[in-house]
Coordinates of C-alpha atoms and ligand atoms in Angstrom, one line a residue:
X1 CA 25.5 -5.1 7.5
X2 CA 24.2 -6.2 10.6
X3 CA 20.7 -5.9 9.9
X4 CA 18.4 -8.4 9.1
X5 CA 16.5 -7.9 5.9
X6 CA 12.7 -8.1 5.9
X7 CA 12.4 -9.1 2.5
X8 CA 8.8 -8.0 1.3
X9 CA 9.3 -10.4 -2.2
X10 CA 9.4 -13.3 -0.1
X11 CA 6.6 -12.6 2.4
X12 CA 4.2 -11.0 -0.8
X13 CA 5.0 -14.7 -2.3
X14 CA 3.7 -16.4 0.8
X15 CA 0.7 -14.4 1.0
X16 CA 0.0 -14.9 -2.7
X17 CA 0.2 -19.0 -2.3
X18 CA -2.5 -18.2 0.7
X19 CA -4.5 -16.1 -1.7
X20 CA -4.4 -18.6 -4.5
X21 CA -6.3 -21.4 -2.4
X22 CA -8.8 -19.2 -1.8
X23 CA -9.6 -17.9 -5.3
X24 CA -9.5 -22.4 -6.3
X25 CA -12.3 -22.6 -3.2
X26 CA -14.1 -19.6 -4.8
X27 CA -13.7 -21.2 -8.1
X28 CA -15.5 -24.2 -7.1
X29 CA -18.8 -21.8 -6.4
X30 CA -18.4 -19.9 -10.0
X31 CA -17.0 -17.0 -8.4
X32 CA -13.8 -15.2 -10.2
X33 CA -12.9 -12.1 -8.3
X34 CA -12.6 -9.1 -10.4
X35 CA -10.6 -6.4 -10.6
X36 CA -10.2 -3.1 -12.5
X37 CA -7.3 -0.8 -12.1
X38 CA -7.9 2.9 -13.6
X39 CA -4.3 4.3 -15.1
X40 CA -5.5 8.3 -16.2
X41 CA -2.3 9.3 -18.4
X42 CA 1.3 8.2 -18.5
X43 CA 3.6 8.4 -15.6
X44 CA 6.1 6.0 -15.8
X45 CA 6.0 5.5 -12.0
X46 CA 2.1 4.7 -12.6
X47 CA 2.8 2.9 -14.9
X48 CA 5.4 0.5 -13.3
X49 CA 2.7 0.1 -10.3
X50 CA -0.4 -0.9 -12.5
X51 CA 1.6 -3.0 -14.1
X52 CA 2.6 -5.2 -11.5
X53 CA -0.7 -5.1 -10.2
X54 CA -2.5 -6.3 -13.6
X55 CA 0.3 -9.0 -13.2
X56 CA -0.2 -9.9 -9.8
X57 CA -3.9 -10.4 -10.6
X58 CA -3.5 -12.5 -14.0
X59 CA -1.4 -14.9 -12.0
X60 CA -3.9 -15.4 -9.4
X61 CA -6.4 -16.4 -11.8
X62 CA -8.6 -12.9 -11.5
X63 CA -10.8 -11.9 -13.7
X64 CA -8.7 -8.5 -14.5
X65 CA -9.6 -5.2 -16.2
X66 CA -7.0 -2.6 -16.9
X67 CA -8.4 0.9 -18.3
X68 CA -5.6 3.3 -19.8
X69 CA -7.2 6.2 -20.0
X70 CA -5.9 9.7 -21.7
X71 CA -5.0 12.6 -18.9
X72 CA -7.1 15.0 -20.7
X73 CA -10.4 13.1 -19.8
X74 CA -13.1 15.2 -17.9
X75 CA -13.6 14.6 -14.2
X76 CA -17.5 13.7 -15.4
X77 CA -16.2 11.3 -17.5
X78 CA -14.0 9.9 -15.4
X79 CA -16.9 9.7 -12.6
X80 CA -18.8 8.1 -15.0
X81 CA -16.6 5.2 -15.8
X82 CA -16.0 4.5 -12.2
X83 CA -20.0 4.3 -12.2
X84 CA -20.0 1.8 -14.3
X85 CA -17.6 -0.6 -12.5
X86 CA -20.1 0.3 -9.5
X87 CA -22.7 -1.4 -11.7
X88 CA -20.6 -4.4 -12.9
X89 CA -21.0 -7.3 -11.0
X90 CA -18.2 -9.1 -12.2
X91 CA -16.1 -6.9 -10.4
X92 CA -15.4 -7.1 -6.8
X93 CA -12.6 -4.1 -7.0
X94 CA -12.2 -0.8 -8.1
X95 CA -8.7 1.0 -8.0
X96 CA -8.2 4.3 -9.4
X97 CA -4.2 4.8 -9.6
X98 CA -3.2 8.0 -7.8
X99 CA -2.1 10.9 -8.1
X100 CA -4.6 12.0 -10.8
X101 CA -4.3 14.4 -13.3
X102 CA -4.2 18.7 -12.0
X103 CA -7.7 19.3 -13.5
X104 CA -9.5 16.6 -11.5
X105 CA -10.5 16.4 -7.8
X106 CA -9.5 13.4 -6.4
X107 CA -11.3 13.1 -3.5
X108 CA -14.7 13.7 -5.5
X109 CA -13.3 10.4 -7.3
X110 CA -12.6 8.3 -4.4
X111 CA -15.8 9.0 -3.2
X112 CA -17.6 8.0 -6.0
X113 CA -16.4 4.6 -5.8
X114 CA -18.7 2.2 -3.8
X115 CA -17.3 1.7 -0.4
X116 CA -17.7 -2.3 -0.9
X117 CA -15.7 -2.1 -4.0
X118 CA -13.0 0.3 -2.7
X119 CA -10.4 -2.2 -2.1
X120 CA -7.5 0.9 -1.9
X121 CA -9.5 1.8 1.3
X122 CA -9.1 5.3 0.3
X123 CA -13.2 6.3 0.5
X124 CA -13.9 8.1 3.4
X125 CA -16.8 5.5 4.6
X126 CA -13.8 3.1 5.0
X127 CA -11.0 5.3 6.4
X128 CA -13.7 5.8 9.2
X129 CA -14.3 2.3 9.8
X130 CA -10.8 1.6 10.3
X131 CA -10.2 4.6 12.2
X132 CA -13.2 3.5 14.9
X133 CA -11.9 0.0 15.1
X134 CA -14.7 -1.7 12.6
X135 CA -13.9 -4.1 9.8
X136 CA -12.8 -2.1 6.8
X137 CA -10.7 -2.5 3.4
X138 CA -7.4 -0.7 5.0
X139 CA -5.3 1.0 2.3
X140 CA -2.7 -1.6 0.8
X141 CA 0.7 0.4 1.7
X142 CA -0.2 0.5 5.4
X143 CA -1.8 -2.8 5.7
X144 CA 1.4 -4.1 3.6
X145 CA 3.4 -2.7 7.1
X146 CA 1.4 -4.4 9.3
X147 CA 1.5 -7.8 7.5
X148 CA 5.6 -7.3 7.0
X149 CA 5.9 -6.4 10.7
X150 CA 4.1 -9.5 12.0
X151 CA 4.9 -11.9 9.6
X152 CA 8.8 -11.1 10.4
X153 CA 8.0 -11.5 14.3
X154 CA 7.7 -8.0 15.6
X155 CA 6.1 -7.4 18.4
X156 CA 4.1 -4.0 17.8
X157 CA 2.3 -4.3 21.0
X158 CA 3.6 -1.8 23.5
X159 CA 6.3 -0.7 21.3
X160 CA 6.7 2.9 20.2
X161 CA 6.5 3.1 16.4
X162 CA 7.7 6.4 15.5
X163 CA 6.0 7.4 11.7
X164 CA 7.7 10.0 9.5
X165 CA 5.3 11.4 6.7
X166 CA 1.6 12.2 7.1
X167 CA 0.1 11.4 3.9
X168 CA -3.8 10.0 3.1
X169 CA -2.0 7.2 1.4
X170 CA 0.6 5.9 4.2
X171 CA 1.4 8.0 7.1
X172 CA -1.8 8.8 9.0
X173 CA -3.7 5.4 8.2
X174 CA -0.3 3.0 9.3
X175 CA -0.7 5.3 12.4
X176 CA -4.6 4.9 12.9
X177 CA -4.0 1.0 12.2
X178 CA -1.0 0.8 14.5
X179 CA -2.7 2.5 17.7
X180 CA -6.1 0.2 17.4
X181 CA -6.6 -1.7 20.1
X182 CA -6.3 -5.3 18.4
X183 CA -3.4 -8.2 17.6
X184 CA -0.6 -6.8 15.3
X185 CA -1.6 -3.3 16.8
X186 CA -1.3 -1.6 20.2
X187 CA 1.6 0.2 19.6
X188 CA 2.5 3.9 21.2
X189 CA 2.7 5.8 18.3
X190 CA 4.2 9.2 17.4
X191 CA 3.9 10.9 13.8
X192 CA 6.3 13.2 12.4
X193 CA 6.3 15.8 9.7
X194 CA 7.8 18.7 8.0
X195 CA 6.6 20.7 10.7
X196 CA 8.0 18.8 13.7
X197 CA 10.6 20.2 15.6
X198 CA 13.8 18.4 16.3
X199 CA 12.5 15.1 14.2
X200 CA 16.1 13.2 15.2
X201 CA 14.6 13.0 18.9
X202 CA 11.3 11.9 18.1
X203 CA 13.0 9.5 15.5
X204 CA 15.9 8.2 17.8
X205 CA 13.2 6.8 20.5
X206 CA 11.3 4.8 18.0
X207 CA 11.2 0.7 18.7
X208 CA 9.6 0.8 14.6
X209 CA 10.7 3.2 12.8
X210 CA 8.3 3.7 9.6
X211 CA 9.4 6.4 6.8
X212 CA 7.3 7.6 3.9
X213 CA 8.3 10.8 3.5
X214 CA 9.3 11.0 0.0
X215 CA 12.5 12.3 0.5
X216 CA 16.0 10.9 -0.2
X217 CA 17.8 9.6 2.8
X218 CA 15.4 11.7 5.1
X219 CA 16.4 9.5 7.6
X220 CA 20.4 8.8 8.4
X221 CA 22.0 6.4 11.0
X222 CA 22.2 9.1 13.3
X223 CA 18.7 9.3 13.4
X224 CA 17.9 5.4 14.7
X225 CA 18.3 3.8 17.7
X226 CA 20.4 0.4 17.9
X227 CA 18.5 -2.6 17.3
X228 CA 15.7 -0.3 16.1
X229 CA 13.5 -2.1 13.1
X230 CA 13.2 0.4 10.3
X231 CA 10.5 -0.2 7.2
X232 CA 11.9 2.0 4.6
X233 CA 8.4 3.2 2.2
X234 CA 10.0 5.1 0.5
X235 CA 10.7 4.7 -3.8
X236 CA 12.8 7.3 -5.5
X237 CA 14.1 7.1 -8.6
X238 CA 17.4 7.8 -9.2
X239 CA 18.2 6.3 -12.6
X240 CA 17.6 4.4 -15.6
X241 CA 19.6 0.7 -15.1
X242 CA 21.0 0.0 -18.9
X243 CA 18.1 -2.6 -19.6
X244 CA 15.7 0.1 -19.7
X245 CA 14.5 -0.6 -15.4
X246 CA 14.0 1.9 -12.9
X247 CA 17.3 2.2 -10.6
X248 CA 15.5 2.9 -7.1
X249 CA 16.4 4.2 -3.2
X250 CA 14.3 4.2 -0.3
X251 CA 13.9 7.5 2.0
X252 CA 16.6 5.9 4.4
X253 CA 20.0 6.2 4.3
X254 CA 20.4 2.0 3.8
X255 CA 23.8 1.2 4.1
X256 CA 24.9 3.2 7.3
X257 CA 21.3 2.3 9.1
X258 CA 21.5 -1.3 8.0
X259 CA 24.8 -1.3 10.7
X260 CA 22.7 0.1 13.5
X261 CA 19.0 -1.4 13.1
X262 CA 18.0 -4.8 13.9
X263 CA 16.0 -5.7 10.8
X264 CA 15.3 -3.1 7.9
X265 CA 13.0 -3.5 4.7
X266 CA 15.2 -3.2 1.1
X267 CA 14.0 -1.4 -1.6
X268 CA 13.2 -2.2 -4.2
X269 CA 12.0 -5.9 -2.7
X270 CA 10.1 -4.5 0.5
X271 CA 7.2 -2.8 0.9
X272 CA 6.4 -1.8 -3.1
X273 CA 5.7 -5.8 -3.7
X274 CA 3.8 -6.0 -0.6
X275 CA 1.4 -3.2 -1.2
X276 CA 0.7 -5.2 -4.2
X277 CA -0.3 -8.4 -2.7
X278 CA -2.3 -6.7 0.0
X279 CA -4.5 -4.9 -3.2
X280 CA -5.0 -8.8 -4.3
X281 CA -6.2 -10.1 -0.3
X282 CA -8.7 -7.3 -0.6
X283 CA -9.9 -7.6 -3.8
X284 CA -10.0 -11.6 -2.7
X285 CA -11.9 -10.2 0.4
X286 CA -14.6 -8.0 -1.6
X287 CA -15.2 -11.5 -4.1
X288 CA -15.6 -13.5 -0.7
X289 CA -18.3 -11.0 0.6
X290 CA -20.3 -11.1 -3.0
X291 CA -23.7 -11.7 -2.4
Ligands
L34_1 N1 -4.8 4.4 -5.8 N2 -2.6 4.9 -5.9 C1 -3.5 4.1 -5.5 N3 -3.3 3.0 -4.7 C2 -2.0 2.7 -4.3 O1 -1.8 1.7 -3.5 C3 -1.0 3.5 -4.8 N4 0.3 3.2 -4.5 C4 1.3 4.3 -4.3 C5 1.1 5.3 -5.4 N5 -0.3 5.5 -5.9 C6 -1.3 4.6 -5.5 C7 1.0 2.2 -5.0 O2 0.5 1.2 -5.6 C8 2.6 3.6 -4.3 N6 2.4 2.3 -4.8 C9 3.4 1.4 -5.1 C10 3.1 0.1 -5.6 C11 4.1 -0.8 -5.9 C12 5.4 -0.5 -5.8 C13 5.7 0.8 -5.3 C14 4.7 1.7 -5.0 C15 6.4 -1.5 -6.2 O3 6.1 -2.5 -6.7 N7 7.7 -1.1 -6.1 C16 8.8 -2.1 -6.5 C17 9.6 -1.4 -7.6 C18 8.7 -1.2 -8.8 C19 9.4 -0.3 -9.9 O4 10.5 -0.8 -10.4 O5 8.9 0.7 -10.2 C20 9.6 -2.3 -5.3 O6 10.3 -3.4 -5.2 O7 9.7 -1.5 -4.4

């Protein structure tokens, strides 16, 4: 192994510590920032994710909500509980865990949560102020890239990150957030998807190579350019470890990239806690804004 790791525990640890002094300052003017996370029916994945979030937020002294809620529940309903977390102004944040069941319409969810509140930064009012440059909750797994990539000493400006996946959730917004015209940003940036034609090429020029396709080893050591810095967001499950854990793989090929990349992100240990902490900043943010 040549690479260097980026290790995503230690850098969500850092920002937490940052995090915490600013929920004690809050504190000190009777403000707790609140959070409710929205699980609709059991996927163990799902599961896993709130979980760590309802954590992540008990040990930063939120005040923290956590609504299990049965996967035959009717879209209406499910509407109207979101409403009601609109209405609460104990909470700062509203995060309904995705994907949802078959029988509800996601985006008429997301949109139903109040843009100030929408600390996922999935709600269309906030994936255009991100996309035109203006200041905006940006969606945790992308943000969580960003943060990695500067707070390991990458330089993004000029650079050509080269994106595989084009999902609502990472691909298109770590793209939109890499090309803005602001520090940690500027980069040249080309996004590939089932659909592109000879991905290797596209894939072999990147500087920052960012995968989140979903797919097991979807990208292989042929694929990366030496000294290339690959963030790996991908988290398949391949296995149960004997104590009952998840056994997890990224979507790149670690071991044989790991000899040809400069620095790489592990998983599980890179981006999954940092998407985490980046949900706590914005839920942090929304409590600073409170009126
Ligand atoms: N609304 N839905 C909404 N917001 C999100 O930001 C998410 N996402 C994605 C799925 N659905 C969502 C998450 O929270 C993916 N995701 C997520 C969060 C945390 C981790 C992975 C994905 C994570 O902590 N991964 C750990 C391993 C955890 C395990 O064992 O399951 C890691 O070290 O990678």
């Amino acid at each position: 192994m040549t690479a260097e790791l980026i290790k995503g525990k230690d850098i969500a640890a850092l920002i937490r510590q940052e995090i915490k002094t600013e929920v004690d300052k809050l504190k000190t003017k009777n403000i707790i920032p609140g959070l409710v996370t929205i699980l609709v029916g059991a996927d163990p994945a799902s599961e896993s994710y709130v979980r760590a979030k309802q954590k992540a937020a008990h040990e930063l002294g939120f005040h923290s909500i956590q609504e299990n809620i049965d996967a035959s529940i009717s879209e209406a309903d499910l509407l109207a509980l979101v409403e009601k977390y609109n209405n609460d102004p104990t909470i700062d944040g509203i995060l309904v865990q995705l994907p949802l069941p078959k029988h509800i319409d996601e985006s008429k969810v997301l949109i139903a949560i109040n843009p100030d509140k929408d600390v996922d930064g999935f709600h269309p009012v906030n994936v255009g102020r991100m996309v035109t440059g203006q200041p905006a909750f940006l969606p945790c797994t992308p943000y969580a890239v960003q943060q990695m990539l500067i707070r390991s000493g990458v330089q993004t400006e000029g650079a050509h990150v080269v994106v595989v996946g084009r999902s609502n959730i990472v691909g298109k917004p770590v793209a939109n957030i890499l090309i803005q015209k602001a520090a940690g940003a500027n980069a040249t940036v080309t996004v590939c998807h089932t659909r592109t034609k000879d991905m290797a090429k596209h894939t072999r020029d990147a500087d920052i190579l960012i995968v989140a396709a979903g797919v097991i080893n979807a990208v292989t050591a042929d694929m990366v350019k030496p000294g290339a810095v690959v963030i790996d967001v991908g988290v398949n499950q391949i296995g149960m470890t004997e104590s009952g854990k998840r056994k997890l793989v990224g979507d790149v090929d670690f071991g044989p990239v790991s000899e040809i990349a400069s620095k790489i992100t592990p998983v599980p240990g890179g981006v999954g806690p940092m998407t985490i902490t980046m949900l706590m900043q914005n839920t942090l943010e929304a409590a600073q804004k409170r009126k």
